[in-house]
Structures are given as structure tokens and as C-alpha cells.
N, CA, C and O of each residue as an XYZ file, in Angstrom:
848
protein
N      38.718      4.311     32.823
C      37.357      4.083     32.353
C      36.508      5.352     32.476
O      35.708      5.672     31.597
N      36.706      6.070     33.601
C      35.968      7.305     33.804
C      36.320      8.339     32.744
O      35.466      9.085     32.266
N      37.631      8.362     32.384
C      38.076      9.308     31.353
C      37.436      8.974     30.007
O      37.004      9.861     29.271
N      37.383      7.664     29.697
C      36.785      7.228     28.428
C      35.303      7.588     28.374
O      34.806      8.053     27.349
N      34.604      7.368     29.485
C      33.183      7.691     29.528
C      32.957      9.190     29.369
O      32.034      9.625     28.680
N      33.820      9.973     30.021
C      33.696     11.426     29.916
C      33.975     11.892     28.499
O      33.303     12.786     27.984
N      34.977     11.274     27.869
C      35.314     11.631     26.487
C      34.155     11.321     25.547
O      33.827     12.122     24.672
N      33.527     10.138     25.734
C      32.375      9.747     24.912
C      31.230     10.736     25.083
O      30.575     11.115     24.113
N      30.993     11.154     26.335
C      29.921     12.106     26.612
C      30.182     13.448     25.949
O      29.277     14.074     25.398
N      31.441     13.877     26.012
C      31.803     15.155     25.398
C      31.643     15.099     23.882
O      31.149     16.043     23.265
N      32.066     13.979     23.288
C      31.931     13.824     21.835
C      30.464     13.825     21.417
O      30.095     14.429     20.410
N      29.624     13.132     22.211
C      28.199     13.099     21.905
C      27.586     14.494     22.006
O      26.742     14.880     21.197
N      28.034     15.243     23.024
C      27.510     16.599     23.207
C      27.935     17.500     22.050
O      27.139     18.295     21.549
N      29.202     17.371     21.626
C      29.697     18.182     20.513
C      28.942     17.837     19.222
O      28.571     18.712     18.439
N      28.729     16.525     19.031
C      27.997     16.073     17.837
C      26.592     16.654     17.807
O      26.125     17.122     16.769
N      25.920     16.620     18.958
C      24.556     17.144     19.015
C      24.544     18.658     18.804
O      23.706     19.181     18.069
N      25.484     19.362     19.455
C      25.504     20.817     19.337
C      25.843     21.255     17.915
O      25.348     22.275     17.435
N      26.699     20.468     17.242
C      27.120     20.838     15.891
C      26.021     20.575     14.864
O      25.771     21.408     13.993
N      25.355     19.404     14.968
C      24.336     19.026     13.974
C      23.103     18.449     14.678
O      22.814     17.263     14.520
N      22.383     19.246     15.439
C      21.203     18.737     16.137
C      20.023     18.540     15.183
O      19.890     19.253     14.189
N      19.173     17.564     15.500
C      17.892     17.445     14.815
C      16.964     18.469     15.436
O      16.574     18.342     16.596
N      16.611     19.486     14.663
C      15.801     20.585     15.205
C      14.308     20.357     15.028
O      13.501     21.041     15.658
N      13.930     19.406     14.181
C      12.512     19.139     13.974
C      12.312     17.964     13.040
O      13.227     17.557     12.325
N      11.103     17.423     13.055
C      10.743     16.303     12.186
C       9.500     16.694     11.399
O       8.472     17.044     11.979
N       9.599     16.632     10.083
C       8.465     16.936      9.202
C       7.974     15.626      8.590
O       8.760     14.851      8.046
N       6.673     15.391      8.685
C       6.089     14.150      8.179
C       5.217     14.479      6.968
O       4.345     15.345      7.040
N       5.455     13.788      5.865
C       4.678     13.996      4.647
C       4.081     12.670      4.181
O       4.717     11.622      4.289
N       2.861     12.726      3.664
C       2.223     11.549      3.076
C       1.461     10.679      4.046
O       0.833      9.705      3.631
N       1.495     11.004      5.332
C       0.798     10.181      6.327
C      -0.632     10.665      6.485
O      -0.873     11.821      6.833
N      -1.565      9.784      6.230
C      -2.978     10.111      6.410
C      -3.580      9.233      7.507
O      -4.215      9.734      8.436
N      -3.377      7.925      7.392
C      -3.882      7.002      8.403
C      -2.830      6.710      9.476
O      -3.172      6.440     10.628
N      -1.576      6.764      9.103
C      -0.509      6.489     10.062
C      -0.281      7.724     10.930
O      -0.043      8.806     10.394
N      -0.345      7.593     12.262
C      -0.224      8.762     13.142
C       1.152      9.432     13.031
O       2.181      8.772     13.172
N       1.163     10.732     12.780
C       2.426     11.465     12.695
C       3.200     11.393     14.000
O       4.430     11.442     13.996
N       2.489     11.277     15.117
C       3.167     11.224     16.411
C       4.081     10.010     16.517
O       5.097     10.061     17.210
N       3.730      8.910     15.833
C       4.584      7.725     15.873
C       5.899      7.978     15.145
O       6.929      7.403     15.496
N       5.862      8.834     14.136
C       7.092      9.183     13.423
C       7.989     10.035     14.322
O       9.178      9.753     14.469
N       7.418     11.067     14.913
C       8.222     11.958     15.754
C       8.745     11.222     16.981
O       9.865     11.474     17.426
N       7.939     10.311     17.532
C       8.390      9.554     18.700
C       9.506      8.568     18.363
O      10.273      8.165     19.237
N       9.592      8.178     17.070
C      10.631      7.223     16.664
C      12.001      7.879     16.537
O      13.016      7.185     16.480
N      12.042      9.224     16.492
C      13.321      9.940     16.450
C      13.711     10.267     17.886
O      12.961     10.959     18.575
N      14.863      9.790     18.357
C      15.248      9.977     19.764
C      15.378     11.454     20.134
O      15.716     12.294     19.300
N      15.103     11.745     21.399
C      15.345     13.089     21.911
C      16.835     13.411     21.805
O      17.680     12.529     21.956
N      17.144     14.662     21.550
C      18.535     15.131     21.435
C      19.302     14.365     20.350
O      20.503     14.124     20.474
N      18.586     13.990     19.287
C      19.245     13.271     18.193
C      20.117     14.225     17.391
O      19.873     15.430     17.341
N      21.130     13.658     16.772
C      22.023     14.413     15.900
C      21.924     13.865     14.489
O      21.713     12.669     14.289
N      22.080     14.754     13.504
C      22.075     14.302     12.114
C      23.240     13.354     11.844
O      23.152     12.495     10.967
N      24.318     13.509     12.587
C      25.491     12.670     12.375
C      25.270     11.234     12.836
O      25.836     10.301     12.267
N      24.459     11.060     13.850
C      24.301      9.730     14.437
C      22.928      9.121     14.190
O      22.690      7.980     14.586
N      22.024      9.845     13.552
C      20.686      9.308     13.293
C      20.784      8.100     12.369
O      21.331      8.193     11.270
N      20.257      6.977     12.814
C      20.301      5.736     12.038
C      19.059      5.676     11.146
O      17.984      5.276     11.592
N      19.218      6.076      9.888
C      18.083      6.147      8.978
C      17.478      4.771      8.704
O      16.256      4.628      8.648
N      18.332      3.758      8.533
C      17.821      2.430      8.216
C      17.008      1.865      9.368
O      15.964      1.249      9.151
N      17.478      2.070     10.588
C      16.724      1.589     11.749
C      15.400      2.333     11.873
O      14.378      1.741     12.221
N      15.421      3.633     11.588
C      14.193      4.424     11.632
C      13.200      3.916     10.601
O      12.015      3.771     10.901
N      13.672      3.643      9.386
C      12.795      3.148      8.326
C      12.208      1.792      8.691
O      11.013      1.563      8.500
N      13.039      0.885      9.217
C      12.540     -0.442      9.597
C      11.486     -0.322     10.694
O      10.488     -1.042     10.682
N      11.705      0.574     11.625
C      10.750      0.770     12.712
C       9.400      1.235     12.171
O       8.357      0.695     12.541
N       9.425      2.231     11.301
C       8.178      2.775     10.774
C       7.488      1.798      9.827
O       6.260      1.710      9.820
N       8.256      1.071      9.034
C       7.680      0.154      8.054
C       7.093     -1.100      8.688
O       6.458     -1.898      7.999
N       7.295     -1.287      9.993
C       6.698     -2.422     10.679
C       5.199     -2.208     10.924
O       4.490     -3.147     11.287
N       4.719     -0.977     10.728
C       3.295     -0.690     10.912
C       2.530     -1.101      9.663
O       2.994     -0.846      8.552
N       1.359     -1.734      9.818
C       0.633     -2.227      8.629
C       0.232     -1.149      7.634
O       0.126     -1.437      6.442
N       0.003      0.092      8.082
C      -0.377      1.140      7.135
C       0.785      1.595      6.257
O       0.568      2.190      5.201
N       2.009      1.321      6.681
C       3.177      1.905      6.009
C       3.746      0.943      4.971
O       4.215     -0.145      5.304
N       3.697      1.363      3.708
C       4.260      0.584      2.609
C       5.758      0.828      2.481
O       6.531     -0.103      2.256
N       6.160      2.086      2.628
C       7.573      2.431      2.508
C       7.839      3.790      3.119
O       6.922      4.584      3.326
N       9.103      4.048      3.405
C       9.516      5.295      4.056
C      10.790      5.809      3.397
O      11.699      5.038      3.091
N      10.842      7.113      3.184
C      12.066      7.774      2.713
C      12.424      8.866      3.715
O      11.582      9.680      4.095
N      13.690      8.869      4.139
C      14.152      9.830      5.138
C      15.161     10.773      4.490
O      16.135     10.330      3.881
N      14.921     12.072      4.627
C      15.838     13.086      4.090
C      16.235     14.052      5.205
O      15.394     14.512      5.977
N      17.533     14.347      5.271
C      18.052     15.242      6.302
C      18.508     16.551      5.675
O      19.232     16.560      4.680
N      18.076     17.651      6.269
C      18.521     18.968      5.828
C      19.609     19.444      6.776
O      19.333     19.790      7.925
N      20.843     19.459      6.295
C      21.979     19.778      7.163
C      22.053     21.262      7.481
O      22.759     21.660      8.408
N      21.338     22.078      6.733
C      21.328     23.511      7.035
C      20.331     23.850      8.139
O      20.642     24.609      9.057
N      19.129     23.279      8.041
C      18.088     23.592      9.019
C      18.031     22.610     10.178
O      17.501     22.927     11.243
N      18.579     21.415      9.969
C      18.497     20.383     11.000
C      17.177     19.632     11.004
O      16.926     18.825     11.898
N      16.332     19.889     10.012
C      15.024     19.232      9.954
C      15.123     17.901      9.214
O      15.723     17.821      8.142
N      14.537     16.870      9.788
C      14.456     15.552      9.168
C      13.063     15.396      8.559
O      12.060     15.483      9.267
N      13.002     15.168      7.256
C      11.722     14.976      6.570
C      11.510     13.487      6.330
O      12.345     12.811      5.729
N      10.385     12.999      6.807
C      10.036     11.590      6.643
C       8.856     11.502      5.682
O       7.748     11.930      6.005
N       9.101     10.944      4.502
C       8.064     10.764      3.487
C       7.479      9.366      3.633
O       8.181      8.372      3.450
N       6.196      9.292      3.962
C       5.534      8.012      4.203
C       4.680      7.635      3.002
O       3.860      8.430      2.543
N       4.871      6.430      2.498
C       3.989      5.873      1.468
C       3.060      4.880      2.144
O       3.502      3.842      2.635
N       1.788      5.198      2.168
C       0.841      4.337      2.857
C       0.259      3.277      1.921
O       0.133      3.473      0.713
N      -0.086      2.154      2.534
C      -0.808      1.140      1.783
C      -2.228      1.624      1.504
O      -2.823      2.369      2.283
N      -2.739      1.176      0.378
C      -4.096      1.553     -0.017
C      -5.036      0.371      0.175
O      -4.783     -0.706     -0.365
N      -6.125      0.549      0.940
C      -7.095     -0.543      1.071
C      -7.781     -0.798     -0.272
O      -8.220      0.140     -0.938
N      -7.872     -2.065     -0.662
C      -8.540     -2.399     -1.925
C      -9.672     -3.401     -1.735
O     -10.489     -3.597     -2.635
N      -9.721     -4.032     -0.571
C     -10.715     -5.086     -0.367
C     -11.255     -5.032      1.053
O     -10.500     -5.128      2.021
N     -12.569     -4.878      1.169
C     -13.277     -4.991      2.440
C     -14.074     -6.283      2.354
O     -15.149     -6.315      1.754
N     -13.549     -7.351      2.953
C     -14.089     -8.691      2.712
C     -14.734     -9.280      3.957
O     -14.385     -8.954      5.091
N     -15.687    -10.156      3.695
C     -16.267    -10.981      4.746
C     -16.134    -12.432      4.300
O     -16.694    -12.838      3.282
N     -15.386    -13.202      5.078
C     -15.122    -14.607      4.753
C     -15.471    -15.452      5.971
O     -14.895    -15.270      7.043
N     -16.404    -16.366      5.808
C     -16.825    -17.239      6.917
C     -17.198    -16.438      8.158
O     -16.877    -16.828      9.281
N     -17.884    -15.307      7.945
C     -18.341    -14.497      9.064
C     -17.316    -13.556      9.645
O     -17.632    -12.793     10.558
N     -16.083    -13.585      9.138
C     -15.033    -12.692      9.640
C     -14.788    -11.581      8.628
O     -14.618    -11.836      7.436
N     -14.771    -10.350      9.118
C     -14.541     -9.211      8.252
C     -13.101     -8.738      8.377
O     -12.560     -8.677      9.481
N     -12.480     -8.406      7.256
C     -11.134     -7.856      7.271
C     -10.915     -6.998      6.039
O     -11.624     -7.116      5.040
N      -9.914     -6.131      6.135
C      -9.558     -5.221      5.044
C      -8.138     -5.532      4.607
O      -7.240     -5.658      5.440
N      -7.933     -5.654      3.295
C      -6.618     -5.969      2.747
C      -6.142     -4.882      1.802
O      -6.936     -4.232      1.123
N      -4.827     -4.698      1.772
C      -4.204     -3.842      0.765
C      -3.881     -4.687     -0.459
O      -4.049     -5.906     -0.442
N      -3.417     -4.037     -1.516
C      -3.127     -4.756     -2.759
C      -1.996     -5.759     -2.594
O      -1.928     -6.737     -3.339
N      -1.089     -5.530     -1.614
C       0.002     -6.477     -1.408
C      -0.334     -7.528     -0.358
O       0.546     -8.265      0.087
N      -1.617     -7.602      0.044
C      -2.055     -8.670      0.931
C      -1.919     -8.388      2.404
O      -2.182     -9.271      3.220
N      -1.517     -7.180      2.777
C      -1.380     -6.832      4.188
C      -2.761     -6.557      4.785
O      -3.557     -5.816      4.209
N      -3.036     -7.162      5.948
C      -4.290     -6.871      6.627
C      -4.172     -5.532      7.342
O      -3.241     -5.316      8.117
N      -5.109     -4.645      7.081
C      -5.066     -3.288      7.605
C      -6.022     -3.128      8.779
O      -6.978     -3.893      8.910
N      -5.771     -2.135      9.635
C      -6.642     -1.924     10.799
C      -8.076     -1.540     10.438
O      -8.976     -1.699     11.264
N      -8.307     -1.042      9.233
C      -9.641     -0.642      8.821
C      -9.624     -0.159      7.391
O      -8.570     -0.162      6.756
N     -10.778      0.260      6.858
C     -10.843      0.710      5.464
C     -10.225      2.074      5.230
O      -9.988      2.449      4.081
N      -9.959      2.824      6.283
C      -9.271      4.101      6.120
C     -10.033      5.121      5.310
O      -9.428      5.948      4.629
N     -11.347      5.077      5.370
C     -12.149      6.044      4.620
C     -12.151      5.823      3.126
O     -12.498      6.726      2.365
N     -11.767      4.623      2.689
C     -11.667      4.361      1.248
C     -13.022      4.187      0.581
O     -13.100      4.220     -0.647
N     -14.093      4.002      1.350
C     -15.411      3.850      0.759
C     -15.591      2.570     -0.020
O     -16.274      2.559     -1.044
N     -14.987      1.485      0.449
C     -15.071      0.205     -0.257
C     -16.413     -0.475      0.010
O     -16.996     -0.344      1.087
N     -16.885     -1.205     -1.001
C     -18.043     -2.072     -0.814
C     -17.593     -3.310     -0.043
O     -16.551     -3.893     -0.344
N     -18.394     -3.712      0.964
C     -18.067     -4.965      1.634
C     -18.503     -6.125      0.740
O     -19.632     -6.151      0.250
N     -17.607     -7.076      0.535
C     -17.834     -8.158     -0.416
C     -17.722     -9.496      0.299
O     -16.742     -9.757      0.998
N     -18.729    -10.338      0.121
C     -18.677    -11.693      0.663
C     -17.886    -12.580     -0.288
O     -18.177    -12.645     -1.483
N     -16.885    -13.260      0.257
C     -16.001    -14.096     -0.548
C     -15.754    -15.425      0.142
O     -16.003    -15.576      1.338
N     -15.258    -16.391     -0.631
C     -14.701    -17.583     -0.003
C     -13.182    -17.469     -0.036
O     -12.640    -16.554     -0.657
N     -12.501    -18.382      0.622
C     -11.039    -18.275      0.747
C     -10.344    -18.384     -0.607
O      -9.327    -17.731     -0.840
N     -10.888    -19.204     -1.494
C     -10.282    -19.333     -2.822
C     -10.343    -18.014     -3.585
O      -9.391    -17.648     -4.276
N     -11.457    -17.302     -3.462
C     -11.584    -16.012     -4.151
C     -10.593    -14.986     -3.598
O     -10.034    -14.189     -4.352
N     -10.380    -15.008     -2.287
C      -9.376    -14.109     -1.703
C      -8.003    -14.398     -2.304
O      -7.262    -13.477     -2.650
N      -7.672    -15.671     -2.425
C      -6.394    -16.041     -3.038
C      -6.296    -15.567     -4.476
O      -5.246    -15.078     -4.895
N      -7.375    -15.702     -5.240
C      -7.382    -15.237     -6.629
C      -7.151    -13.732     -6.704
O      -6.425    -13.252     -7.574
N      -7.773    -12.991     -5.788
C      -7.629    -11.530     -5.781
C      -6.191    -11.132     -5.480
O      -5.653    -10.232     -6.125
N      -5.565    -11.784     -4.518
C      -4.188    -11.430     -4.165
C      -3.223    -11.750     -5.301
O      -2.297    -10.983     -5.564
N      -3.433    -12.878     -5.972
C      -2.583    -13.223     -7.123
C      -2.790    -12.214     -8.245
O      -1.831    -11.781     -8.885
N      -4.039    -11.842     -8.481
C      -4.360    -10.855     -9.518
C      -3.691     -9.516     -9.207
O      -3.124     -8.882    -10.097
N      -3.756     -9.090     -7.952
C      -3.142     -7.817     -7.557
C      -1.635     -7.841     -7.771
O      -1.065     -6.865     -8.260
N      -0.982     -8.942     -7.413
C       0.471     -9.051     -7.616
C       0.820     -9.033     -9.095
O       1.804     -8.411     -9.495
N       0.019     -9.711     -9.911
C       0.276     -9.746    -11.352
C       0.110     -8.360    -11.962
O       0.902     -7.951    -12.811
N      -0.919     -7.640    -11.531
C      -1.112     -6.265    -12.001
C       0.090     -5.403    -11.633
O       0.597     -4.649    -12.463
N       0.544     -5.517    -10.389
C       1.637     -4.666     -9.927
C       2.917     -4.932    -10.716
O       3.648     -4.000    -11.049
N       3.185     -6.189    -11.012
C       4.384     -6.523    -11.805
C       4.308     -5.939    -13.216
O       5.334     -5.679    -13.845
N       3.093     -5.737    -13.703
C       2.906     -5.203    -15.056
C       2.725     -3.690    -15.071
O       2.504     -3.097    -16.127
N       2.817     -3.069    -13.903
C       2.713     -1.617    -13.839
C       1.294     -1.091    -13.762
O       1.059      0.089    -14.024
N       0.344     -1.944    -13.407
C      -1.048     -1.529    -13.239
C      -1.408     -1.548    -11.753
O      -0.784     -2.255    -10.962
N      -2.418     -0.765    -11.387
C      -2.813     -0.644     -9.992
C      -4.231     -1.149     -9.786
O      -5.165     -0.704    -10.454
N      -4.383     -2.083     -8.854
C      -5.710     -2.498     -8.418
C      -6.209     -1.472     -7.417
O      -5.604     -1.289     -6.361
N      -7.306     -0.801     -7.739
C      -7.827      0.251     -6.873
C      -8.868     -0.255     -5.889
O      -8.938      0.229     -4.759
N      -9.683     -1.231     -6.307
C     -10.688     -1.758     -5.392
C     -11.297     -3.039     -5.944
O     -11.305     -3.279     -7.151
N     -11.805     -3.849     -5.029
C     -12.661     -4.978     -5.373
C     -14.078     -4.545     -5.047
O     -14.377     -4.193     -3.906
N     -14.964     -4.569     -6.055
C     -16.272     -3.936     -5.934
C     -17.428     -4.906     -5.780
O     -18.519     -4.503     -5.376
N     -17.215     -6.162     -6.088
C     -18.294     -7.125     -5.968
C     -17.836     -8.498     -6.407
O     -16.791     -8.644     -7.041
N     -18.627     -9.505     -6.065
C     -18.291    -10.871     -6.452
C     -19.554    -11.710     -6.489
O     -20.504    -11.467     -5.745
N     -19.548    -12.687     -7.357
C     -20.676    -13.595     -7.477
C     -20.263    -14.804     -8.287
O     -19.082    -15.007     -8.567
N     -21.243    -15.602     -8.658
C     -20.943    -16.818     -9.408
C     -20.295    -16.517    -10.753
O     -19.537    -17.335    -11.273
N     -20.589    -15.344    -11.319
C     -20.068    -15.004    -12.647
C     -18.634    -14.498    -12.613
O     -17.959    -14.502    -13.642
N     -18.156    -14.066    -11.457
C     -16.794    -13.561    -11.392
C     -16.624    -12.484    -10.335
O     -17.517    -12.240     -9.523
N     -15.468    -11.849    -10.360
C     -15.110    -10.817     -9.388
C     -14.987     -9.489    -10.115
O     -14.280     -9.383    -11.117
N     -15.684     -8.469     -9.602
C     -15.616     -7.128    -10.167
C     -14.506     -6.340     -9.488
O     -14.364     -6.378     -8.265
N     -13.716     -5.620    -10.291
C     -12.623     -4.825     -9.742
C     -12.519     -3.512    -10.507
O     -13.019     -3.372    -11.623
N     -11.854     -2.558     -9.868
C     -11.485     -1.319    -10.544
C      -9.973     -1.300    -10.689
O      -9.241     -1.364     -9.701
N      -9.516     -1.210    -11.926
C      -8.083     -1.200    -12.237
C      -7.789      0.068    -13.026
O      -8.328      0.263    -14.115
N      -6.932      0.934    -12.479
C      -6.600      2.187    -13.150
C      -7.853      2.982    -13.520
O      -7.906      3.624    -14.569
N      -8.859      2.930    -12.642
C     -10.087      3.685    -12.885
C     -11.067      3.030    -13.843
O     -12.090      3.626    -14.180
N     -10.774      1.810    -14.287
C     -11.637      1.128    -15.261
C     -12.210     -0.147    -14.634
O     -11.575     -0.786    -13.796
N     -13.427     -0.499    -15.062
C     -14.078     -1.700    -14.536
C     -13.523     -2.943    -15.219
O     -13.431     -3.016    -16.445
N     -13.160     -3.909    -14.401
C     -12.602     -5.173    -14.888
C     -13.330     -6.306    -14.183
O     -13.651     -6.205    -12.999
N     -13.590     -7.381    -14.911
C     -14.167     -8.575    -14.307
C     -13.255     -9.750    -14.609
O     -12.764     -9.900    -15.728
N     -13.031    -10.587    -13.592
C     -12.124    -11.724    -13.780
C     -12.557    -12.868    -12.874
O     -13.380    -12.696    -11.975
N     -11.991    -14.025    -13.127
C     -12.167    -15.180    -12.248
C     -11.009    -16.133    -12.491
O     -10.439    -16.178    -13.581
N     -10.673    -16.888    -11.463
C      -9.594    -17.843    -11.593
C      -8.226    -17.180    -11.650
O      -8.054    -16.033    -11.237
N      -7.277    -17.909    -12.160
C      -5.895    -17.433    -12.234
C      -5.680    -16.642    -13.522
O      -5.749    -17.199    -14.618
N      -5.419    -15.348    -13.388
C      -5.171    -14.487    -14.550
C      -3.665    -14.315    -14.680
O      -3.035    -13.676    -13.838
N      -3.092    -14.878    -15.725
C      -1.653    -14.827    -15.905
C      -1.167    -13.484    -16.429
O      -1.953    -12.600    -16.770
N       0.139    -13.363    -16.480
C       0.744    -12.101    -16.912
C       0.422    -11.768    -18.359
O       0.348    -10.595    -18.726
N       0.234    -12.777    -19.170
C      -0.039    -12.518    -20.592
C      -1.334    -11.730    -20.762
O      -1.383    -10.766    -21.525
N      -2.398    -12.148    -20.037
C      -3.666    -11.427    -20.161
C      -3.595    -10.048    -19.500
O      -4.220     -9.101    -19.978
N      -2.844     -9.931    -18.413
C      -2.710     -8.625    -17.767
C      -1.948     -7.660    -18.671
O      -2.305     -6.485    -18.760
N      -0.917     -8.138    -19.334
C      -0.193     -7.277    -20.278
C      -1.081     -6.877    -21.449
O      -1.000     -5.753    -21.944
N      -1.941     -7.818    -21.895
C      -2.885     -7.489    -22.956
C      -3.873     -6.420    -22.477
O      -4.230     -5.515    -23.231
N      -4.307     -6.531    -21.231
C      -5.200     -5.532    -20.652
C      -4.541     -4.155    -20.634
O      -5.160     -3.155    -20.997
N      -3.289     -4.115    -20.212
C      -2.548     -2.855    -20.158
C      -2.445     -2.225    -21.547
O      -2.532     -1.006    -21.691
N      -2.262     -3.055    -22.552
C      -2.124     -2.564    -23.921
C      -3.469     -2.100    -24.491
O      -3.521     -1.128    -25.244
N      -4.559     -2.796    -24.133
C      -5.865     -2.549    -24.739
C      -6.580     -1.362    -24.105
O      -7.239     -0.602    -24.816
N      -6.473     -1.179    -22.800
C      -7.281     -0.163    -22.100
C      -7.159      1.245    -22.682
O      -8.182      1.906    -22.859
N      -5.960      1.731    -22.987
C      -5.886      3.104    -23.512
C      -6.613      3.297    -24.840
O      -7.060      4.402    -25.146
N      -6.733      2.243    -25.621
C      -7.384      2.356    -26.916
C      -8.895      2.274    -26.866
O      -9.560      2.401    -27.894
N      -9.455      2.059    -25.657
C     -10.920      1.930    -25.519
C     -11.387      2.793    -24.351
O     -11.814      2.265    -23.324
N     -11.310      4.111    -24.498
C     -11.661      4.999    -23.378
C     -13.127      4.935    -22.978
O     -13.464      5.294    -21.850
N     -14.022      4.483    -23.881
C     -15.447      4.462    -23.586
C     -15.964      3.072    -23.239
O     -17.170      2.885    -23.081
N     -15.078      2.105    -23.120
C     -15.507      0.737    -22.831
C     -16.135      0.658    -21.445
O     -15.650      1.273    -20.495
N     -17.232     -0.115    -21.341
C     -17.898     -0.254    -20.060
C     -17.185     -1.199    -19.116
O     -17.212     -1.008    -17.900
N     -16.549     -2.213    -19.666
C     -15.898     -3.225    -18.829
C     -14.862     -3.958    -19.665
O     -14.992     -4.069    -20.884
N     -13.838     -4.454    -18.995
C     -12.841     -5.318    -19.619
C     -12.944     -6.681    -18.947
O     -12.701     -6.823    -17.749
N     -13.312     -7.685    -19.751
C     -13.625     -9.016    -19.235
C     -12.434     -9.950    -19.466
O     -12.045    -10.212    -20.604
N     -11.865    -10.446    -18.360
C     -10.690    -11.310    -18.435
C     -11.028    -12.782    -18.199
O     -10.130    -13.597    -17.986
N     -12.296    -13.122    -18.234
C     -12.658    -14.500    -17.898
C     -12.443    -15.477    -19.047
O     -12.324    -16.680    -18.814
N     -12.391    -14.989    -20.267
C     -12.162    -15.875    -21.410
C     -10.681    -16.215    -21.502
O      -9.841    -15.319    -21.420
N     -10.347    -17.483    -21.668
C      -8.933    -17.870    -21.727
C      -8.187    -17.162    -22.854
O      -8.657    -17.105    -23.990
N      -7.038    -16.636    -22.523
C      -6.088    -16.085    -23.492
C      -6.589    -14.851    -24.231
O      -6.035    -14.511    -25.277
N      -7.626    -14.158    -23.724
C      -8.053    -12.947    -24.425
C      -8.766    -12.002    -23.462
O      -9.166    -12.385    -22.363
N      -8.912    -10.757    -23.911
C      -9.630     -9.735    -23.157
C     -10.846     -9.320    -23.988
O     -10.703     -8.905    -25.139
N     -12.026     -9.431    -23.412
C     -13.265     -9.032    -24.084
C     -13.601     -7.618    -23.626
O     -13.634     -7.336    -22.428
N     -13.849     -6.733    -24.585
C     -14.034     -5.314    -24.281
C     -15.500     -4.921    -24.395
O     -16.175     -5.251    -25.371
N     -15.982     -4.203    -23.368
C     -17.235     -3.467    -23.490
C     -18.505     -4.203    -23.206
O     -19.576     -3.681    -23.517
N     -18.460     -5.399    -22.628
C     -19.681     -6.142    -22.333
C     -19.900     -6.155    -20.834
O     -19.194     -6.868    -20.122
N     -20.870     -5.378    -20.326
C     -21.089     -5.333    -18.876
C     -21.761     -6.586    -18.360
O     -22.550     -7.212    -19.067
N     -21.446     -6.958    -17.109
C     -22.044     -8.111    -16.468
C     -22.451     -7.747    -15.054
O     -21.752     -6.991    -14.378
N     -23.570     -8.277    -14.605
C     -24.004     -8.068    -13.230
C     -23.463     -9.210    -12.388
O     -23.898    -10.353    -12.530
N     -22.529     -8.906    -11.526
C     -21.930     -9.960    -10.703
C     -22.005     -9.648     -9.222
O     -21.737    -10.510     -8.386
N     -22.371     -8.408     -8.896
C     -22.223     -7.981     -7.512
C     -23.194     -8.715     -6.586
O     -24.376     -8.878     -6.889
N     -22.655     -9.149     -5.452
C     -23.454     -9.795     -4.419
C     -23.133     -9.120     -3.102
O     -22.063     -9.344     -2.535
N     -24.048     -8.294     -2.605
C     -23.773     -7.524     -1.400
C     -24.311     -8.272     -0.192
O     -25.403     -8.837     -0.247
N     -23.541     -8.280      0.916
C     -23.992     -8.972      2.115
C     -25.163     -8.263      2.776
O     -25.328     -7.049      2.661
N     -25.952     -9.035      3.454
C     -27.069     -8.454      4.177
C     -26.575     -7.810      5.457
O     -25.565     -8.224      6.026
N     -27.308     -6.779      5.910
C     -26.994     -6.137      7.178
C     -25.860     -5.156      7.058
O     -25.476     -4.532      8.048
């Protein structure tokens, strides 16, 4: 048993000496602390034994982290960790509780300097926003922010353009939006509240800002 343990130790030492991790480079992390990435790579790690999948799962468990890509440079020994962070899109107040959500519905530790308007919502409106965000993502569009809400509907920014919607917006209308937006660069707003169609260029005042 002692011989086996010694052999294992020698093999581990040879592995480390042959292909040591000489450094960790973190890219794309703004809100997620880089120190958490470097701390997740074990001391005296080797490129041969570094478990990339376990490292990715560890990092992706943090709410700010949407995805992780790990690349190893076998010449320099440097491990590059590319972090894709979640983007805050909603700073909401519901029943007196404030929270920040990303487009995929993850609750984030804070707005992350996104400069979002705080919006008073009810629980049904939060559900509508999350469904809308998922539908946009499936169609290749990005929800950038929720800017206001009121009895007339919910104001949003999609791909840099103002959009107003309410209720359940299906994929058909979102695909129509994707098709229509490039052809109307000067439109003030894209209104998705009418069933089965997109109304272009008619602005509406819907914003309701909380007091205090």
C-alpha cells in the first residue's frame, strides 16, 4: 500500500511538473469577482488533470454567471476562463419587495450598474415579462430592459427599440416584430398589444414610477 501511495504521489508530481497551470486569466467578468475564478482552480493544478466540467459547474452556480468557457494553453500553462454574465433587465418592486431579474428569470444580487428604472409591478406582470423575454430569446431578439408599466401596458427596450406589450405575446407576433423592426428605423415605438399584429410608430405614455 505504501508503494502504491508513493507511486501515485510521484505520478502526480511528474504530471504537475510536466504541465503545470502557471496562471489563470479571466475575461468578461464585470460583476462576478475574478478572485472566485482563480480560487476555483486548485493550487498546484495540472493541465492534464484539471476538470473543466467541474470548474464550469462551480462557476455557473453563481447568479451573475450565465455561462463559462475554459481554454487551456499547453505552451504557456495559462488557463483562460471566459465568463458570460447575465444582464439585469428588470428592477422591480412587487408587494413592497424589491428585486432585480435577468432576462432568463434569475434573481441577481443587484442592478450591477445597469441604470434600470425601478418599476412597480404585480405578480402577473412579472410572469408576462419572463414569458416575453423567453419568447424573444427563442426568436433571436434580446430584451435589454423593462422601462415602465401601467394600466396601458409594459414598456420595454428590445434591441435598442421601444416596445410596448401586455398579456401573453406569442412567437408569431415576436417573429413579426423581428421582421418589421429593421424596415422602420425611425419608428417611435412598436406596439404588440393588438392581437395578431404589430402597430408601428404610435407612442404611448404608460410609465408609472414608484414614489421615494
